[in-house]
Coordinates of C-alpha atoms and ligand atoms in Angstrom, one line a residue:
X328 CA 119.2 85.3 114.9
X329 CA 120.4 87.5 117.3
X330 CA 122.8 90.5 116.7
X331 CA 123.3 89.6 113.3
X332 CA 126.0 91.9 112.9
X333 CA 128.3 90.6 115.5
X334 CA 127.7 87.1 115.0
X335 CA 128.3 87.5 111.3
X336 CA 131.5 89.8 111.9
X337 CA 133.0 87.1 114.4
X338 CA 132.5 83.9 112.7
X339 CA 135.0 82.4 111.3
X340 CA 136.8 85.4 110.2
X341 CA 140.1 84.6 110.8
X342 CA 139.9 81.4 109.5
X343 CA 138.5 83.2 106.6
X344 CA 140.6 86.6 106.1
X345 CA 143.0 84.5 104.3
X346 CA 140.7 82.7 101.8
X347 CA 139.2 86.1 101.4
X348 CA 141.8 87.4 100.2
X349 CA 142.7 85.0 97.6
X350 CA 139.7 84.8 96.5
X351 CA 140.1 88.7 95.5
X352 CA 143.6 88.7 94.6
X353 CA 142.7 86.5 91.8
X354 CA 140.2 87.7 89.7
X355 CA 142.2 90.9 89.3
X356 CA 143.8 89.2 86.0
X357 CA 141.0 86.8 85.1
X358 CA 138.6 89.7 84.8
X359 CA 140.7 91.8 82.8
X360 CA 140.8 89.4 80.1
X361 CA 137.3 88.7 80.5
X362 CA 136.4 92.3 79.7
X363 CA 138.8 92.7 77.2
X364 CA 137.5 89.7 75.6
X365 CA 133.7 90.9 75.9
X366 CA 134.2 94.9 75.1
X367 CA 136.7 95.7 72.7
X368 CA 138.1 99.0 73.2
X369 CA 136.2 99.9 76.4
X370 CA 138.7 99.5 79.6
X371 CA 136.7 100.4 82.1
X372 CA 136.0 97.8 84.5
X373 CA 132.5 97.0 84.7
X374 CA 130.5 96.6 87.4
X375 CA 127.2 94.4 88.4
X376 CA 124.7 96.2 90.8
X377 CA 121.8 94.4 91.7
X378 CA 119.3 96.8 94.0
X379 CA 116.0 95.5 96.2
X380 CA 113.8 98.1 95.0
X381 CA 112.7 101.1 94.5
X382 CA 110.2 101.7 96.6
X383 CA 110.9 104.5 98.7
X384 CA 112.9 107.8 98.7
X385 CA 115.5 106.1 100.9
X386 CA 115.5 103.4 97.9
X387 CA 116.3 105.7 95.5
X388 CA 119.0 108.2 96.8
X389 CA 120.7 104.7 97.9
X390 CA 120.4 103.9 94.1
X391 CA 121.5 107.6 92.8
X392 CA 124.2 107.6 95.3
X393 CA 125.6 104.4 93.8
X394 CA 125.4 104.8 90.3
X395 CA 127.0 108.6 90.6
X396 CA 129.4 107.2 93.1
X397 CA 130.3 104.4 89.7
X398 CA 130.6 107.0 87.1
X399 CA 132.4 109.3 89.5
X400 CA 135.1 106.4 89.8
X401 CA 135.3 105.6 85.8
X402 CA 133.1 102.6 86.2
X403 CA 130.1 100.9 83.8
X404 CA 127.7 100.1 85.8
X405 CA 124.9 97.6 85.2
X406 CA 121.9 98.4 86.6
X407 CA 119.5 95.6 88.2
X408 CA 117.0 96.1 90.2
X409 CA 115.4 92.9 92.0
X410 CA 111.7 94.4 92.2
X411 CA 110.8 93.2 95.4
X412 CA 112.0 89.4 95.2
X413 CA 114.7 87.6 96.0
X414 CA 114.4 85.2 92.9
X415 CA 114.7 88.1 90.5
X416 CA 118.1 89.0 92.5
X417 CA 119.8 85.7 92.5
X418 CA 118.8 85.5 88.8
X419 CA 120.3 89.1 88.2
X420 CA 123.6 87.8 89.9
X421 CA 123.7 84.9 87.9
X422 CA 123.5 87.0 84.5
X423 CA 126.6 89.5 85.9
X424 CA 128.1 86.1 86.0
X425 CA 127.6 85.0 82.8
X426 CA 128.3 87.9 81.1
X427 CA 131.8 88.6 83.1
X428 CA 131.5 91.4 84.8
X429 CA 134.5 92.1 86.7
X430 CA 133.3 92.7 90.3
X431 CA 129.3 92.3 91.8
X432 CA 127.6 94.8 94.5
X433 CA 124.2 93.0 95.8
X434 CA 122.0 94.6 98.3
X435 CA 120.4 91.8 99.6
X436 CA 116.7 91.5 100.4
X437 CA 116.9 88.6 102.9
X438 CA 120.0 87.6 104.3
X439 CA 119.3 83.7 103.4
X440 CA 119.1 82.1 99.8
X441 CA 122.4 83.4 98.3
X442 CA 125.2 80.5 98.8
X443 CA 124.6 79.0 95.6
X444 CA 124.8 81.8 93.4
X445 CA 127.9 83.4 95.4
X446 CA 129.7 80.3 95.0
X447 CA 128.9 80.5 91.1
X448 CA 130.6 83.9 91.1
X449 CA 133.4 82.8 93.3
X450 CA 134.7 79.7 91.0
X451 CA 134.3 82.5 87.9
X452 CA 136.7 85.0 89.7
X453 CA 134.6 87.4 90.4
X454 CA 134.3 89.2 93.5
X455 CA 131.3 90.4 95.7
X456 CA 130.8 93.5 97.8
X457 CA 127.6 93.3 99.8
X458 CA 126.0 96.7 100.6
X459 CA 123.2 97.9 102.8
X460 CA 121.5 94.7 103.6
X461 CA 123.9 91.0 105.1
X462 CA 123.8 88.1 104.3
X463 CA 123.9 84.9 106.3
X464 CA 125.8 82.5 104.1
X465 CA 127.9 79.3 105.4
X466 CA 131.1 80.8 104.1
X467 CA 131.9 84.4 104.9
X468 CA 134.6 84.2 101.9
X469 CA 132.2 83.8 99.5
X470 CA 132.1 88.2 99.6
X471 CA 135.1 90.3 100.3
X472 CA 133.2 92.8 102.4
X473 CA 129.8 94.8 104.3
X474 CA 129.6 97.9 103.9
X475 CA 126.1 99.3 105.2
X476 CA 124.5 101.5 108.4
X477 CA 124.5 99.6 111.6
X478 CA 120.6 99.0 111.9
X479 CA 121.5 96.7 114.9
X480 CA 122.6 100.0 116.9
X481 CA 119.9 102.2 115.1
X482 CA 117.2 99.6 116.8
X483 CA 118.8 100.6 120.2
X484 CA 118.7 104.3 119.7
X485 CA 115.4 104.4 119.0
X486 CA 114.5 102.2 122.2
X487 CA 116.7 104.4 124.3
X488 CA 114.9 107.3 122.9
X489 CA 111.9 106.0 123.8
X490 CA 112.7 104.8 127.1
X491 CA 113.7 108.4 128.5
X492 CA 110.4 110.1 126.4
X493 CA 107.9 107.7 127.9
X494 CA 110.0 107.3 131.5
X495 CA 110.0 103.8 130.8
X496 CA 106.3 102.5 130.2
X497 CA 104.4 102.6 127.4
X498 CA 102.1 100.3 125.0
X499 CA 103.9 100.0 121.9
X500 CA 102.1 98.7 118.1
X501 CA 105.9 97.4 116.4
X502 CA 105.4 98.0 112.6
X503 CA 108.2 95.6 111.3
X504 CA 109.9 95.7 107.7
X505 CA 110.0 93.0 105.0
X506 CA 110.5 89.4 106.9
X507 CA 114.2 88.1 106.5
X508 CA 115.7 91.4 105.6
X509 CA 118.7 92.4 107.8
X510 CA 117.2 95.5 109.4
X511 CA 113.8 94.0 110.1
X512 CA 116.0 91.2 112.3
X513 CA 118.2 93.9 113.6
X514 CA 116.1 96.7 114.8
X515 CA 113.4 94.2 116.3
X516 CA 116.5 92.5 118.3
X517 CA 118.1 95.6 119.5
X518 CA 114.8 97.4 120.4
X519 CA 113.3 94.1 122.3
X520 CA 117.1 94.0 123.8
X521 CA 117.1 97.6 125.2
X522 CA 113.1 97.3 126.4
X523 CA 114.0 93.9 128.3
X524 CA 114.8 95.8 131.2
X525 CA 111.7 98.0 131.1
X526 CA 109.2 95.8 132.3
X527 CA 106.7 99.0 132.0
X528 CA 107.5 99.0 127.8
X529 CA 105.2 96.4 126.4
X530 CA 105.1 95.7 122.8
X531 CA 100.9 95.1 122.6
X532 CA 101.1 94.3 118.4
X533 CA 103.9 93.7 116.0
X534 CA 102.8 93.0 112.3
X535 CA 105.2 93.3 109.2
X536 CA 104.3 96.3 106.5
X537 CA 107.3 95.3 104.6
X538 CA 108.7 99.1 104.7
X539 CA 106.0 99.8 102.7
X540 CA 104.1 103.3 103.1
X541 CA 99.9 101.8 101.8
X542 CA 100.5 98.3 103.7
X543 CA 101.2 100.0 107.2
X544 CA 98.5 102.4 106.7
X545 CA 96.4 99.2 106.1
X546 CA 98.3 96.9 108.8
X547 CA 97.7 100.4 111.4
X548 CA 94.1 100.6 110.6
X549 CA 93.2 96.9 111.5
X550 CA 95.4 97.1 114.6
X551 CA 93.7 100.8 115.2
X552 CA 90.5 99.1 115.2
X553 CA 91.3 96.0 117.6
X554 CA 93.6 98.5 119.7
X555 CA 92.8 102.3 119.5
X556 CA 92.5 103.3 122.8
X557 CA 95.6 101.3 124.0
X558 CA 97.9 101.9 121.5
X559 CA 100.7 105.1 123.0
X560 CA 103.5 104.3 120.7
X561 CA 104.3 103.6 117.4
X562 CA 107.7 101.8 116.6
X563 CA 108.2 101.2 112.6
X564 CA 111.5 100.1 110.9
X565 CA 111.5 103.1 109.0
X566 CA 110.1 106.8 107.6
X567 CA 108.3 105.0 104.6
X568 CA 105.5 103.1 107.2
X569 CA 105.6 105.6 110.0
X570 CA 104.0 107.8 107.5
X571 CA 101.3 105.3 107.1
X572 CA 101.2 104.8 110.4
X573 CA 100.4 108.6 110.4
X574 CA 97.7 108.8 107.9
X575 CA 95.9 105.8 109.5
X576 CA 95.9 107.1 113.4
X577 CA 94.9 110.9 111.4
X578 CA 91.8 109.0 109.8
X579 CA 90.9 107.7 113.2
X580 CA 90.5 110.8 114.4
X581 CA 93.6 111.0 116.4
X582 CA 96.8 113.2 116.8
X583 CA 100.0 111.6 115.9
X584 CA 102.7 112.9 117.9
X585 CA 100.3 113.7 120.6
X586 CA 98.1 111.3 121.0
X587 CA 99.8 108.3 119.6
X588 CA 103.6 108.7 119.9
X589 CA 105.4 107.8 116.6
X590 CA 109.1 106.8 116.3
X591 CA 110.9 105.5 113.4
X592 CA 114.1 105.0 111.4
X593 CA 115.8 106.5 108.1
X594 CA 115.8 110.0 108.5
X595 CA 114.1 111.4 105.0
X596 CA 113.6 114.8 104.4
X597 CA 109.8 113.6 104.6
X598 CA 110.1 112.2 108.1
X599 CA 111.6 115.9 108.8
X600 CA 108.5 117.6 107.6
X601 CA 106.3 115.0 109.7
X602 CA 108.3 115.9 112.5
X603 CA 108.3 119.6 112.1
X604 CA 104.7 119.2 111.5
X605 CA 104.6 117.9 115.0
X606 CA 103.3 114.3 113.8
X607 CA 106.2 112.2 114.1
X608 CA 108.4 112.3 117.4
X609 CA 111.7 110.7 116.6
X610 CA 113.6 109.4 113.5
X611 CA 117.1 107.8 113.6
X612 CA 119.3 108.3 111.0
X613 CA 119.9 105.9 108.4
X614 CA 122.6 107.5 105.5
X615 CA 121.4 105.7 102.4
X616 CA 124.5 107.7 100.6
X617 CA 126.7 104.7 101.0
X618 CA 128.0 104.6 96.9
X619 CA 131.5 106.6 97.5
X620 CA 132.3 104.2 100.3
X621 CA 131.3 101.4 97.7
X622 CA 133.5 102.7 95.1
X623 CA 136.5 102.9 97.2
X624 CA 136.5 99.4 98.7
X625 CA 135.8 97.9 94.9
X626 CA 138.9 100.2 93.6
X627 CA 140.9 99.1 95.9
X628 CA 139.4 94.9 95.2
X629 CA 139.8 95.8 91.2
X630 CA 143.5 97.1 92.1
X631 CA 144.2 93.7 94.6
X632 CA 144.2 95.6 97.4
X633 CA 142.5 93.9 99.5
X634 CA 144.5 93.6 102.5
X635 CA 143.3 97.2 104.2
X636 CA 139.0 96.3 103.5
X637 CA 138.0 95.4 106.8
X638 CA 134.9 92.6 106.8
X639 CA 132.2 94.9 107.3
X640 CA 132.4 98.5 107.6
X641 CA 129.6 100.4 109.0
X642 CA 128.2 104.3 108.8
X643 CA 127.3 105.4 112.4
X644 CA 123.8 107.2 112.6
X645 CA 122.2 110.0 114.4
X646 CA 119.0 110.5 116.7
X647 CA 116.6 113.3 115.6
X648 CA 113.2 114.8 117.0
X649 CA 111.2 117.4 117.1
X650 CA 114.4 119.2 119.3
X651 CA 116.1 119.6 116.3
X652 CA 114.2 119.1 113.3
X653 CA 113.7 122.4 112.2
X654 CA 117.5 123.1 112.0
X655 CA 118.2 119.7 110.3
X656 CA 115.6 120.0 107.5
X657 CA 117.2 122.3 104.8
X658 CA 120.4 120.1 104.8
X659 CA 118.4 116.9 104.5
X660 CA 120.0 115.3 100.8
X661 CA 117.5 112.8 100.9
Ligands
LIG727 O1 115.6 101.5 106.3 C1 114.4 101.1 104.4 C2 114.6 100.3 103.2 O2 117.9 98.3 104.0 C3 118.5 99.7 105.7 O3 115.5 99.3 103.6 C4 117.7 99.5 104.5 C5 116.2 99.7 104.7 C6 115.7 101.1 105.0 O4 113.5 99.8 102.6 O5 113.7 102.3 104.3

């Protein structure tokens, strides 16, 4: 599945734009009568979120910033979050479905296992905005629109970062996110992409952690054991398990940052004090703030305006290190 993110935006979608965009003109007037019907005397539209998680500070400000971003816009916004598993999200989207809900924002945990349920929602009316995470579904009219961070391009700032620290060669240990999910594809892709033509760049290990902060302290340990004195970098998906990574290379008596290079992706105020602390090298930016942009495109979906939401519509990210930490930091809103 390579560069998921171009493949997904060029398939089909002129074929598409135009079923798209019925499919969104008409719930406009279905739904209202539907929450009518189902909430007497409450007009605000309501609206069915269905999270991954909430397992990390990047989790939750992506949560926060949706659920102010809703109330903000005059919204009701039901809350589910999918705990982890994909079953518990499609379940969660069929509920919103049942009850009539008048518009669905899923952040998906892997990009397969949704056309059922999205066709469900699209013979009910009711359209579907999918933020943060893609999905890989047979028809791209089954949702009106992305909206996320490009973690195909973050994969190649990170490699190019790398490239230029280490003067292309270096032993890398690849700590990869949750299998299926959209940035685990995409910044695994873009990174092996970039090193391709730095022979010198070697990937020696690459095990999932599942953006999980005690699983890649685990996962670094075994591979710290098998590896130690090899190991120069470490490349994980995000903040959450380059901080395990950190712990793990500390309790083997080495220096991270120094000893073990240590790169990763997100950008939390905690991966700021790791850096300023001179343990982690590099983080790429990954704005989990995404909620306003949300709100727009559904206004404008609720209002039938669909005509002006492009098919996906991406944040663009930043490269930080230990260069610029320190001024970064106090700004950092997440
Ligand atoms: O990098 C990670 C979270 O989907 C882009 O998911 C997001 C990723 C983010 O668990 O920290």
């Amino acid at each position: 599945m390579k560069n998921l993110l171009n493949t997904t935006f060029s398939r089909r979608a002129f074929v598409f734009s135009a079923l798209a965009l019925s499919a969104v003109l008409m719930p406009g007037c279905a739904n209202k009568d539907q929450a009518a019907g189902g909430d007497a005397g409450d007009k605000k539209p309501t609206i069915g979120f269905v999270q991954t998680g909430d397992l990390s500070d990047w989790r939750k400000a992506h949560t926060q910033s949706v659920k102010e971003a809703a109330e903000a816009a005059g919204y009701n916004l039901k809350f589910a979050d999918g705990q982890a598993k994909l079953e518990n999200q499609v379940k969660a989207v069929s509920s919103f479905i049942s009850q009539g809900v008048d518009a669905i924002i899923i952040a998906p945990l892997e990009v397969s296992g949704w056309d059922n349920v999205l066709e469900k929602a699209k013979k009910r009316n009711i359209p579907v905005l999918i933020l943060d995470r893609q999905v890989e579904v047979e028809d791209d009219s089954l949702y009106v629109t992305y909206i996320g961070a490009d973690t195909y391009n973050e994969g190649i700032l990170a490699a190019k970062w790398l490239v230029e620290k280490v003067d292309g060669k270096a032993k890398v240990v690849e700590l990869q996110g949750s299998q299926g999910a959209s940035p685990t594809i995409n910044r695994r892709d873009s990174f092996l992409e970039v090193i391709k033509d730095h022979p010198g760049i070697e990937i020696i290990a690459s095990q999932a952690a599942d953006y999980e902060l005690t699983k890649a302290k685990e996962v670094m340990e075994a591979i710290l054991k098998a590896k130690g004195d090899e190991i120069e970098v470490v490349y994980a998906h995000n903040d959450y398990m380059a901080l395990g990574a950190i712990q793990a290379i500390e309790e083997a008596g080495k220096k991270p940052g120094e000893d073990i290079i240590v790169l990763s992706i997100d950008g939390m105020k905690s991966a700021f004090e790791a850096m300023v602390a001179g343990k982690l090298n590099c983080t790429v930016e990954c704005n989990p703030l995404q909620g306003p942009k949300a709100m727009e495109a559904i206004g404008k979906i609720l209002a039938g305006e669909t005509d002006g939401i492009p098919k996906k519509q991406m944040v663009l990210d930043k490269v930080f290190d230990q260069s610029n930490a320190a001024e970064e930091i106090g700004s950092r809103k997440y």
